[in-house]
DNA sequence: GTCTATATCGTGATAGAC
DNA sequence: GTCTATCACGATATAGAC
């Protein structure tokens, strides 16, 4: 459905500017020129809507940043750098991903799957670096992968409270730590 | 006021079991045998109440774990280990700390201050290790401190989604990475 | 497919009696 | 200090017309 995509794209735009906390279904509906009920015609619930917004965001980021960098780790840094341009999306992600920690949250499965994928991707990346001799082969790729994802998430919390914190810089520093260890 | 403390202690207990998402002021009131209005007599708003609950938690953790360990880093690990016994509190903290990222959130100042303190404490700890020759003096204590706090926060998100993730183990691994670098 | 209108709900806040 | 009662509100969800 083209309309669904149109809604999600518009939603990303609104939320990037207004943040998650202030954004109701009604406002997203306004942004696409639909009524609240009209918008919910395309999604089974508010929670599903926001989950799909986040999925769309991943998709947009992936196609924007993954291909344009030679090494995958550079793409990762680029996404993080980009994040500081879209505070509302950072807030959206941080908020919903922690809500999804609740056993009954409808987006829980989505996030479990998402972390599984990112974890696999990242630990593969590290193993590749190990194979190439750029990271000590003794290091535990899985644990390091989890630590990178955790650092990226946790830095968002700090950055929202103090935007002078440079998220990308910190993650790059962690990378430096790992590559020289 | 003794009553305020009594309320906060009871609240910690309820939330540790039920989590944040499900917990309304009314339920906390029930737990201390007060009406909702009766409880709010002691706090200016729901948001202030939850902020104070988190402050109380820090206080409890600090007195429980800081003194019983010789080195401060061990206390840090102990708190993290303890966290996996109280999922509701992890959820509470994760949730409110990200909500506080909003510029208008009443608990924003509280968290800014809290991070400032933890950051200072942690980077001092690292500098001490550097002075003792256990951490390379070339490393940037401030950035590493932020990375530890970020990792601890981010691991909570992952752990809530997958409790088989060992938060303390991961943080200890990061410590190992830093001490051998 | 989209709208209008409304049901329904939870819940935080407040007024005022005791 | 504490309760009862009520308000106010901001949602989301849904029924039913067009």
PDB file of N, CA and C (backbone and C1' of nucleotides) in Angstrom, chain B residues 34-35 37-38 41-42, chain D residues 1-6:
ATOM      1  N   UNK B  34      -3.393   4.297  51.825  1.00  0.00           N
ATOM      2  CA  UNK B  34      -3.885   5.677  51.697  1.00  0.00           C
ATOM      3  C   UNK B  34      -4.778   5.743  50.455  1.00  0.00           C
ATOM      4  N   UNK B  35      -5.586   6.772  50.394  1.00  0.00           N
ATOM      5  CA  UNK B  35      -6.311   7.016  49.150  1.00  0.00           C
ATOM      6  C   UNK B  35      -5.378   7.741  48.188  1.00  0.00           C
ATOM      7  N   UNK B  37      -5.773  10.588  46.720  1.00  0.00           N
ATOM      8  CA  UNK B  37      -5.621  11.983  47.131  1.00  0.00           C
ATOM      9  C   UNK B  37      -4.750  12.098  48.378  1.00  0.00           C
ATOM     10  N   UNK B  38      -4.924  11.119  49.259  1.00  0.00           N
ATOM     11  CA  UNK B  38      -4.130  11.124  50.485  1.00  0.00           C
ATOM     12  C   UNK B  38      -2.646  11.037  50.204  1.00  0.00           C
ATOM     13  N   UNK B  41      -1.067  14.136  48.716  1.00  0.00           N
ATOM     14  CA  UNK B  41      -0.873  15.199  49.703  1.00  0.00           C
ATOM     15  C   UNK B  41       0.626  15.397  49.978  1.00  0.00           C
ATOM     16  N   UNK B  42       1.391  14.343  49.782  1.00  0.00           N
ATOM     17  CA  UNK B  42       2.822  14.409  50.096  1.00  0.00           C
ATOM     18  C   UNK B  42       3.702  14.768  48.902  1.00  0.00           C
TER      19      UNK B  42
ATOM     20  P    DG D   1       0.936  16.868  58.647  1.00  0.00           P
ATOM     21  O5'  DG D   1       0.084  15.511  58.497  1.00  0.00           O
ATOM     22  C5'  DG D   1      -1.230  15.700  58.743  1.00  0.00           C
ATOM     23  C4'  DG D   1      -1.910  14.392  58.700  1.00  0.00           C
ATOM     24  C3'  DG D   1      -1.654  13.567  57.436  1.00  0.00           C
ATOM     25  O3'  DG D   1      -2.138  12.260  57.790  1.00  0.00           O
ATOM     26  C1'  DG D   1      -3.784  14.538  57.308  1.00  0.00           C
ATOM     27  P    DT D   2      -1.828  10.971  56.969  1.00  0.00           P
ATOM     28  O5'  DT D   2      -3.216  10.640  56.267  1.00  0.00           O
ATOM     29  C5'  DT D   2      -4.325  10.274  57.097  1.00  0.00           C
ATOM     30  C4'  DT D   2      -5.600  10.492  56.336  1.00  0.00           C
ATOM     31  C3'  DT D   2      -5.584   9.974  54.904  1.00  0.00           C
ATOM     32  O3'  DT D   2      -6.249   8.721  54.858  1.00  0.00           O
ATOM     33  C1'  DT D   2      -6.842  12.000  55.174  1.00  0.00           C
ATOM     34  P    DC D   3      -6.738   8.087  53.505  1.00  0.00           P
ATOM     35  O5'  DC D   3      -8.216   8.685  53.396  1.00  0.00           O
ATOM     36  C5'  DC D   3      -9.123   8.475  54.471  1.00  0.00           C
ATOM     37  C4'  DC D   3     -10.492   8.977  54.076  1.00  0.00           C
ATOM     38  C3'  DC D   3     -10.919   8.466  52.707  1.00  0.00           C
ATOM     39  O3'  DC D   3     -12.192   7.849  52.736  1.00  0.00           O
ATOM     40  C1'  DC D   3     -11.018  10.852  52.780  1.00  0.00           C
ATOM     41  P    DT D   4     -12.709   7.121  51.432  1.00  0.00           P
ATOM     42  O5'  DT D   4     -13.963   7.997  51.018  1.00  0.00           O
ATOM     43  C5'  DT D   4     -14.642   8.865  51.927  1.00  0.00           C
ATOM     44  C4'  DT D   4     -15.595   9.743  51.131  1.00  0.00           C
ATOM     45  C3'  DT D   4     -16.069   9.159  49.815  1.00  0.00           C
ATOM     46  O3'  DT D   4     -17.423   9.545  49.605  1.00  0.00           O
ATOM     47  C1'  DT D   4     -14.878  11.147  49.376  1.00  0.00           C
ATOM     48  P    DA D   5     -18.260   8.971  48.385  1.00  0.00           P
ATOM     49  O5'  DA D   5     -18.221  10.232  47.429  1.00  0.00           O
ATOM     50  C5'  DA D   5     -18.367  11.550  47.949  1.00  0.00           C
ATOM     51  C4'  DA D   5     -18.161  12.547  46.830  1.00  0.00           C
ATOM     52  C3'  DA D   5     -18.595  12.010  45.462  1.00  0.00           C
ATOM     53  O3'  DA D   5     -19.458  12.964  44.882  1.00  0.00           O
ATOM     54  C1'  DA D   5     -16.365  12.813  45.358  1.00  0.00           C
ATOM     55  P    DT D   6     -20.143  12.714  43.498  1.00  0.00           P
ATOM     56  O5'  DT D   6     -19.324  13.705  42.589  1.00  0.00           O
ATOM     57  C5'  DT D   6     -18.904  14.973  43.131  1.00  0.00           C
ATOM     58  C4'  DT D   6     -17.848  15.530  42.213  1.00  0.00           C
ATOM     59  C3'  DT D   6     -18.158  15.254  40.741  1.00  0.00           C
ATOM     60  O3'  DT D   6     -18.174  16.492  40.082  1.00  0.00           O
ATOM     61  C1'  DT D   6     -15.907  14.767  41.229  1.00  0.00           C
TER      62       DT D   6
END
